[in-house]
mmCIF file of C-alpha atoms in Angstrom:
data_model
loop_
_atom_site.group_PDB
_atom_site.id
_atom_site.type_symbol
_atom_site.label_atom_id
_atom_site.label_comp_id
_atom_site.label_asym_id
_atom_site.label_seq_id
_atom_site.Cartn_x
_atom_site.Cartn_y
_atom_site.Cartn_z
ATOM 1 C CA UNK A 1 61.417 111.320 111.494
ATOM 2 C CA UNK A 2 62.865 108.428 109.483
ATOM 3 C CA UNK A 3 65.034 109.231 106.489
ATOM 4 C CA UNK A 4 63.569 108.107 103.162
ATOM 5 C CA UNK A 5 65.777 105.998 100.914
ATOM 6 C CA UNK A 6 65.181 106.355 97.178
ATOM 7 C CA UNK A 7 66.946 104.657 94.279
ATOM 8 C CA UNK A 8 66.250 103.946 90.608
ATOM 9 C CA UNK A 9 65.285 100.795 88.769
ATOM 10 C CA UNK A 10 68.883 100.053 87.753
ATOM 11 C CA UNK A 11 69.271 98.709 91.311
ATOM 12 C CA UNK A 12 67.380 95.571 90.188
ATOM 13 C CA UNK A 13 65.801 94.913 93.584
ATOM 14 C CA UNK A 14 62.823 92.534 93.901
ATOM 15 C CA UNK A 15 59.489 94.146 94.776
ATOM 16 C CA UNK A 16 59.295 92.278 98.066
ATOM 17 C CA UNK A 17 62.652 93.727 99.135
ATOM 18 C CA UNK A 18 61.572 97.244 98.147
ATOM 19 C CA UNK A 19 58.391 96.836 100.177
ATOM 20 C CA UNK A 20 60.158 95.263 103.155
ATOM 21 C CA UNK A 21 62.631 98.140 103.473
ATOM 22 C CA UNK A 22 60.276 100.878 102.202
ATOM 23 C CA UNK A 23 62.581 101.947 99.384
ATOM 24 C CA UNK A 24 61.145 104.182 96.668
ATOM 25 C CA UNK A 25 62.183 103.522 93.063
ATOM 26 C CA UNK A 26 62.284 105.867 90.084
ATOM 27 C CA UNK A 27 62.093 103.854 86.828
ATOM 28 C CA UNK A 28 64.477 104.309 83.938
ATOM 29 C CA UNK A 29 62.955 104.246 80.468
ATOM 30 C CA UNK A 30 63.353 101.593 77.778
ATOM 31 C CA UNK A 31 62.511 102.055 74.086
ATOM 32 C CA UNK A 32 61.700 99.401 71.494
ATOM 33 C CA UNK A 33 62.730 99.663 67.846
ATOM 34 C CA UNK A 34 59.440 101.377 66.997
ATOM 35 C CA UNK A 35 60.208 104.002 69.683
ATOM 36 C CA UNK A 36 57.522 102.783 72.067
ATOM 37 C CA UNK A 37 58.381 103.906 75.594
ATOM 38 C CA UNK A 38 58.347 101.547 78.564
ATOM 39 C CA UNK A 39 59.071 102.060 82.250
ATOM 40 C CA UNK A 40 61.623 99.617 83.615
ATOM 41 C CA UNK A 41 59.923 97.215 86.010
ATOM 42 C CA UNK A 42 56.512 98.851 85.624
ATOM 43 C CA UNK A 43 55.342 98.519 82.014
ATOM 44 C CA UNK A 44 58.132 96.197 80.835
ATOM 45 C CA UNK A 45 59.493 93.227 82.757
ATOM 46 C CA UNK A 46 62.827 91.662 81.985
ATOM 47 C CA UNK A 47 61.494 88.233 80.975
ATOM 48 C CA UNK A 48 59.557 89.883 78.130
ATOM 49 C CA UNK A 49 62.580 91.989 77.220
ATOM 50 C CA UNK A 50 64.936 88.996 77.071
ATOM 51 C CA UNK A 51 62.450 86.970 75.043
ATOM 52 C CA UNK A 52 62.243 89.789 72.500
ATOM 53 C CA UNK A 53 66.035 90.178 72.459
ATOM 54 C CA UNK A 54 66.478 86.477 71.724
ATOM 55 C CA UNK A 55 64.222 87.026 68.705
ATOM 56 C CA UNK A 56 66.505 89.764 67.440
ATOM 57 C CA UNK A 57 64.763 92.835 68.824
ATOM 58 C CA UNK A 58 66.967 95.747 69.865
ATOM 59 C CA UNK A 59 66.139 98.052 72.776
ATOM 60 C CA UNK A 60 67.505 101.423 73.789
ATOM 61 C CA UNK A 61 67.454 102.935 77.255
ATOM 62 C CA UNK A 62 67.131 106.392 78.703
ATOM 63 C CA UNK A 63 67.298 107.989 82.108
ATOM 64 C CA UNK A 64 64.116 108.548 84.134
ATOM 65 C CA UNK A 65 61.704 111.212 82.921
ATOM 66 C CA UNK A 66 61.853 114.690 84.404
ATOM 67 C CA UNK A 67 58.243 114.343 85.567
ATOM 68 C CA UNK A 68 58.908 111.124 87.474
ATOM 69 C CA UNK A 69 62.008 112.497 89.205
ATOM 70 C CA UNK A 70 60.249 115.761 90.036
ATOM 71 C CA UNK A 71 57.065 114.142 91.368
ATOM 72 C CA UNK A 72 59.067 111.816 93.625
ATOM 73 C CA UNK A 73 61.248 114.554 95.077
ATOM 74 C CA UNK A 74 58.523 117.189 95.413
ATOM 75 C CA UNK A 75 56.363 114.812 97.435
ATOM 76 C CA UNK A 76 59.007 114.556 100.155
ATOM 77 C CA UNK A 77 59.931 118.229 99.891
ATOM 78 C CA UNK A 78 56.328 119.186 100.688
ATOM 79 C CA UNK A 79 56.229 116.706 103.573
ATOM 80 C CA UNK A 80 59.642 117.928 104.814
ATOM 81 C CA UNK A 81 60.996 114.367 104.876
ATOM 82 C CA UNK A 82 64.806 114.043 104.700
ATOM 83 C CA UNK A 83 65.877 111.820 101.797
ATOM 84 C CA UNK A 84 68.874 110.065 100.328
ATOM 85 C CA UNK A 85 68.808 109.140 96.647
ATOM 86 C CA UNK A 86 71.225 106.432 95.479
ATOM 87 C CA UNK A 87 71.764 106.834 91.733
ATOM 88 C CA UNK A 88 72.913 104.494 88.975
ATOM 89 C CA UNK A 89 76.619 105.010 88.170
ATOM 90 C CA UNK A 90 77.236 108.326 86.417
ATOM 91 C CA UNK A 91 79.722 106.503 84.158
ATOM 92 C CA UNK A 92 76.884 104.382 82.746
ATOM 93 C CA UNK A 93 73.909 106.755 82.765
ATOM 94 C CA UNK A 94 72.933 110.407 82.973
ATOM 95 C CA UNK A 95 70.507 109.639 85.803
ATOM 96 C CA UNK A 96 72.713 111.096 88.536
ATOM 97 C CA UNK A 97 73.223 114.392 86.709
ATOM 98 C CA UNK A 98 69.506 114.700 85.930
ATOM 99 C CA UNK A 99 68.426 114.128 89.505
ATOM 100 C CA UNK A 100 70.907 116.751 90.720
ATOM 101 C CA UNK A 101 69.397 119.293 88.315
ATOM 102 C CA UNK A 102 65.856 118.506 89.474
ATOM 103 C CA UNK A 103 66.919 118.740 93.113
ATOM 104 C CA UNK A 104 68.440 122.190 92.530
ATOM 105 C CA UNK A 105 65.215 123.351 90.957
ATOM 106 C CA UNK A 106 63.082 122.066 93.842
ATOM 107 C CA UNK A 107 65.375 123.554 96.490
ATOM 108 C CA UNK A 108 64.682 127.004 95.045
ATOM 109 C CA UNK A 109 61.028 126.532 96.013
ATOM 110 C CA UNK A 110 61.670 124.446 99.151
ATOM 111 C CA UNK A 111 65.039 125.648 100.522
ATOM 112 C CA UNK A 112 64.714 123.456 103.632
ATOM 113 C CA UNK A 113 64.405 120.254 101.602
ATOM 114 C CA UNK A 114 67.070 117.866 102.941
ATOM 115 C CA UNK A 115 68.044 115.629 100.022
ATOM 116 C CA UNK A 116 71.436 114.016 99.434
ATOM 117 C CA UNK A 117 72.069 112.535 95.988
ATOM 118 C CA UNK A 118 74.814 109.912 95.812
ATOM 119 C CA UNK A 119 76.537 108.614 92.697
ATOM 120 C CA UNK A 120 76.827 104.957 93.705
ATOM 121 C CA UNK A 121 79.317 104.173 90.922
ATOM 122 C CA UNK A 122 77.439 100.882 90.914
ATOM 123 C CA UNK A 123 74.847 98.998 88.917
ATOM 124 C CA UNK A 124 72.261 96.258 89.329
ATOM 125 C CA UNK A 125 72.218 94.594 92.744
ATOM 126 C CA UNK A 126 75.561 96.218 93.600
ATOM 127 C CA UNK A 127 73.621 99.480 93.683
ATOM 128 C CA UNK A 128 70.716 97.645 95.285
ATOM 129 C CA UNK A 129 72.781 96.311 98.196
ATOM 130 C CA UNK A 130 73.929 99.843 99.042
ATOM 131 C CA UNK A 131 70.284 100.963 99.063
ATOM 132 C CA UNK A 132 69.173 98.043 101.245
ATOM 133 C CA UNK A 133 71.914 98.646 103.807
ATOM 134 C CA UNK A 134 71.014 102.331 103.913
ATOM 135 C CA UNK A 135 67.326 101.524 104.345
ATOM 136 C CA UNK A 136 68.033 99.122 107.220
ATOM 137 C CA UNK A 137 69.828 101.900 109.070
ATOM 138 C CA UNK A 138 67.087 104.412 108.234
ATOM 139 C CA UNK A 139 64.439 102.065 109.614
ATOM 140 C CA UNK A 140 66.535 101.681 112.769
ATOM 141 C CA UNK A 141 66.414 105.452 113.211
ATOM 142 C CA UNK A 142 70.091 106.117 112.515
ATOM 143 C CA UNK A 143 71.223 109.643 111.713
ATOM 144 C CA UNK A 144 71.809 110.805 108.181
ATOM 145 C CA UNK A 145 75.515 111.059 108.873
ATOM 146 C CA UNK A 146 75.626 107.414 109.990
ATOM 147 C CA UNK A 147 73.681 106.297 106.923
ATOM 148 C CA UNK A 148 75.869 108.299 104.533
ATOM 149 C CA UNK A 149 78.984 106.768 106.105
ATOM 150 C CA UNK A 150 77.559 103.299 105.431
ATOM 151 C CA UNK A 151 76.636 104.215 101.855
ATOM 152 C CA UNK A 152 80.138 105.425 101.056
ATOM 153 C CA UNK A 153 81.606 102.311 102.653
ATOM 154 C CA UNK A 154 79.358 100.159 100.445
ATOM 155 C CA UNK A 155 80.279 102.097 97.306
ATOM 156 C CA UNK A 156 83.985 101.790 98.021
ATOM 157 C CA UNK A 157 83.922 98.071 98.827
ATOM 158 C CA UNK A 158 81.190 96.401 96.777
ATOM 159 C CA UNK A 159 82.451 93.968 94.142
ATOM 160 C CA UNK A 160 80.589 93.460 90.848
ATOM 161 C CA UNK A 161 81.809 90.304 89.086
ATOM 162 C CA UNK A 162 79.829 89.331 86.009
ATOM 163 C CA UNK A 163 79.808 87.559 82.691
ATOM 164 C CA UNK A 164 77.666 87.896 79.582
ATOM 165 C CA UNK A 165 76.471 85.167 77.248
ATOM 166 C CA UNK A 166 76.816 87.245 74.077
ATOM 167 C CA UNK A 167 79.274 90.129 73.796
ATOM 168 C CA UNK A 168 77.293 91.716 70.970
ATOM 169 C CA UNK A 169 74.849 93.316 73.417
ATOM 170 C CA UNK A 170 77.688 95.140 75.178
ATOM 171 C CA UNK A 171 79.155 96.070 71.775
ATOM 172 C CA UNK A 172 75.822 97.586 70.718
ATOM 173 C CA UNK A 173 75.687 99.624 73.905
ATOM 174 C CA UNK A 174 79.248 100.869 73.410
ATOM 175 C CA UNK A 175 80.587 98.921 76.384
ATOM 176 C CA UNK A 176 83.181 96.849 74.464
ATOM 177 C CA UNK A 177 84.733 97.222 71.016
ATOM 178 C CA UNK A 178 83.273 95.535 67.919
ATOM 179 C CA UNK A 179 86.504 93.605 67.394
ATOM 180 C CA UNK A 180 86.481 92.252 70.955
ATOM 181 C CA UNK A 181 82.843 91.261 70.570
ATOM 182 C CA UNK A 182 83.398 89.476 67.260
ATOM 183 C CA UNK A 183 86.478 87.556 68.374
ATOM 184 C CA UNK A 184 84.889 86.635 71.705
ATOM 185 C CA UNK A 185 81.771 85.124 70.187
ATOM 186 C CA UNK A 186 83.729 83.406 67.411
ATOM 187 C CA UNK A 187 85.934 81.561 69.882
ATOM 188 C CA UNK A 188 83.218 80.902 72.484
ATOM 189 C CA UNK A 189 85.112 83.156 74.868
ATOM 190 C CA UNK A 190 83.118 84.291 77.875
ATOM 191 C CA UNK A 191 84.398 87.495 79.416
ATOM 192 C CA UNK A 192 84.515 88.198 83.114
ATOM 193 C CA UNK A 193 84.097 91.887 83.856
ATOM 194 C CA UNK A 194 83.906 94.005 86.977
ATOM 195 C CA UNK A 195 83.050 97.578 87.903
ATOM 196 C CA UNK A 196 85.865 99.941 88.735
ATOM 197 C CA UNK A 197 85.102 103.547 89.697
ATOM 198 C CA UNK A 198 81.702 103.197 88.074
ATOM 199 C CA UNK A 199 82.961 101.835 84.745
ATOM 200 C CA UNK A 200 82.684 98.361 83.229
ATOM 201 C CA UNK A 201 86.198 96.919 83.012
ATOM 202 C CA UNK A 202 87.124 93.576 81.368
ATOM 203 C CA UNK A 203 88.899 91.350 83.857
ATOM 204 C CA UNK A 204 89.538 88.006 82.177
ATOM 205 C CA UNK A 205 88.529 85.920 79.177
ATOM 206 C CA UNK A 206 87.495 82.324 79.782
ATOM 207 C CA UNK A 207 86.579 79.724 77.175
ATOM 208 C CA UNK A 208 83.348 77.929 78.030
ATOM 209 C CA UNK A 209 80.425 78.637 80.378
ATOM 210 C CA UNK A 210 81.253 76.072 83.076
ATOM 211 C CA UNK A 211 84.769 77.404 83.529
ATOM 212 C CA UNK A 212 83.390 80.932 83.879
ATOM 213 C CA UNK A 213 81.267 80.056 86.921
ATOM 214 C CA UNK A 214 84.208 78.310 88.566
ATOM 215 C CA UNK A 215 86.440 81.310 87.935
ATOM 216 C CA UNK A 216 83.841 83.781 89.271
ATOM 217 C CA UNK A 217 83.745 81.830 92.527
ATOM 218 C CA UNK A 218 87.540 81.818 92.707
ATOM 219 C CA UNK A 219 87.569 85.603 92.309
ATOM 220 C CA UNK A 220 84.917 85.887 95.007
ATOM 221 C CA UNK A 221 87.039 83.764 97.336
ATOM 222 C CA UNK A 222 90.149 85.872 96.737
ATOM 223 C CA UNK A 223 88.419 89.254 97.038
ATOM 224 C CA UNK A 224 85.635 88.646 99.549
ATOM 225 C CA UNK A 225 85.922 89.170 103.301
ATOM 226 C CA UNK A 226 83.767 87.445 105.930
ATOM 227 C CA UNK A 227 81.489 86.106 103.180
ATOM 228 C CA UNK A 228 79.414 83.895 105.470
ATOM 229 C CA UNK A 229 78.029 86.963 107.287
ATOM 230 C CA UNK A 230 77.269 89.037 104.198
ATOM 231 C CA UNK A 231 74.122 89.715 102.242
ATOM 232 C CA UNK A 232 75.117 88.411 98.798
ATOM 233 C CA UNK A 233 73.566 89.598 95.531
ATOM 234 C CA UNK A 234 73.084 87.477 92.415
ATOM 235 C CA UNK A 235 71.432 88.861 89.299
ATOM 236 C CA UNK A 236 70.788 86.987 86.080
ATOM 237 C CA UNK A 237 69.552 87.518 82.545
ATOM 238 C CA UNK A 238 66.620 85.091 82.598
ATOM 239 C CA UNK A 239 68.807 82.225 83.842
ATOM 240 C CA UNK A 240 67.601 81.272 87.307
ATOM 241 C CA UNK A 241 69.131 77.807 86.920
ATOM 242 C CA UNK A 242 72.731 79.061 86.790
ATOM 243 C CA UNK A 243 71.965 81.711 89.426
ATOM 244 C CA UNK A 244 70.768 78.950 91.748
ATOM 245 C CA UNK A 245 73.864 76.904 90.914
ATOM 246 C CA UNK A 246 76.000 79.840 92.022
ATOM 247 C CA UNK A 247 73.976 80.307 95.214
ATOM 248 C CA UNK A 248 74.362 76.646 96.163
ATOM 249 C CA UNK A 249 78.101 76.750 95.474
ATOM 250 C CA UNK A 250 78.501 79.889 97.608
ATOM 251 C CA UNK A 251 76.605 78.268 100.476
ATOM 252 C CA UNK A 252 78.793 75.187 100.286
ATOM 253 C CA UNK A 253 82.144 76.921 99.740
ATOM 254 C CA UNK A 254 81.802 80.051 101.867
ATOM 255 C CA UNK A 255 78.885 79.378 104.217
ATOM 256 C CA UNK A 256 76.790 82.187 102.702
ATOM 257 C CA UNK A 257 73.251 82.283 104.111
ATOM 258 C CA UNK A 258 71.609 85.550 103.058
ATOM 259 C CA UNK A 259 70.963 86.280 99.397
ATOM 260 C CA UNK A 260 69.099 88.629 97.117
ATOM 261 C CA UNK A 261 68.598 86.785 93.835
ATOM 262 C CA UNK A 262 66.724 88.559 91.075
ATOM 263 C CA UNK A 263 66.537 88.924 87.325
ATOM 264 C CA UNK A 264 68.388 91.875 85.865
ATOM 265 C CA UNK A 265 65.914 94.648 85.102
ATOM 266 C CA UNK A 266 65.021 95.898 81.638
ATOM 267 C CA UNK A 267 67.282 98.969 81.748
ATOM 268 C CA UNK A 268 70.442 97.034 82.610
ATOM 269 C CA UNK A 269 69.314 93.943 80.682
ATOM 270 C CA UNK A 270 68.903 95.845 77.408
ATOM 271 C CA UNK A 271 72.686 96.313 77.406
ATOM 272 C CA UNK A 272 73.848 93.107 79.103
ATOM 273 C CA UNK A 273 71.519 90.695 77.296
ATOM 274 C CA UNK A 274 69.995 87.322 78.156
ATOM 275 C CA UNK A 275 72.288 84.851 79.869
ATOM 276 C CA UNK A 276 74.132 87.480 81.880
ATOM 277 C CA UNK A 277 75.177 86.378 85.357
ATOM 278 C CA UNK A 278 76.483 88.703 88.083
ATOM 279 C CA UNK A 279 77.543 88.357 91.707
ATOM 280 C CA UNK A 280 77.888 91.119 94.297
ATOM 281 C CA UNK A 281 79.718 90.977 97.613
ATOM 282 C CA UNK A 282 81.892 93.076 99.917
ATOM 283 C CA UNK A 283 85.681 93.045 99.902
ATOM 284 C CA UNK A 284 85.785 94.531 103.416
ATOM 285 C CA UNK A 285 84.159 93.900 106.762
ATOM 286 C CA UNK A 286 80.841 95.711 106.656
ATOM 287 C CA UNK A 287 81.106 97.500 110.000
#
């Protein structure tokens, strides 16, 4: 029996990719200023979110509901299907901890339920690439041990390099200090950040948008390994033009051929904001 791969909507994977690799997704929740609840990717899409944010609206996010986690897990417990759940970084969300609690509850009723929950220490398509690679192996009939080995390799070697258009969104979400946000926007400084052990870490400050893209590609060149044979991720905050510019540059510079390009979802986008641009690649041979 094939192993079922499950992730959450913070993985920012396109619907066609989810369908192609038969990956289940549990949506995080997003709340508007009037406390209306939305499900990331189901009842709120990111283009609407970013449009509202540009008009000054503020959104909050929350982990998936207990009911949605429970209904997803219990379905496979009853069918006795082995599962692996790849969770949004525990440093950025309580999703991992919540799913572990629900699993423990279900295992009391279904002690044979074979579910591994993995803290990916990743976000957006960085998390998504780990899920896709796991699903490819699952669909090939690989063992759980083989799939888990691949997942941990992905987690340990996936690079998240990204920039934001307006630091105030990260300030609001507690990701950078108010002083850093104010000074950055005042001087037209565009930060480059990465993910380290699940946390968002500032890497460099660059003045001007064009220089940022050039520098992101330089970092990719210095950190990436065997880039031409990788599946590369690019996510964007309603800015397909710059995402496409990056894709074309990667194809020309590194010979990259396979891409997943998608808008950042509502859960991640509520904190990163419109104009965000992120690239994801491996810093190790993926074997």
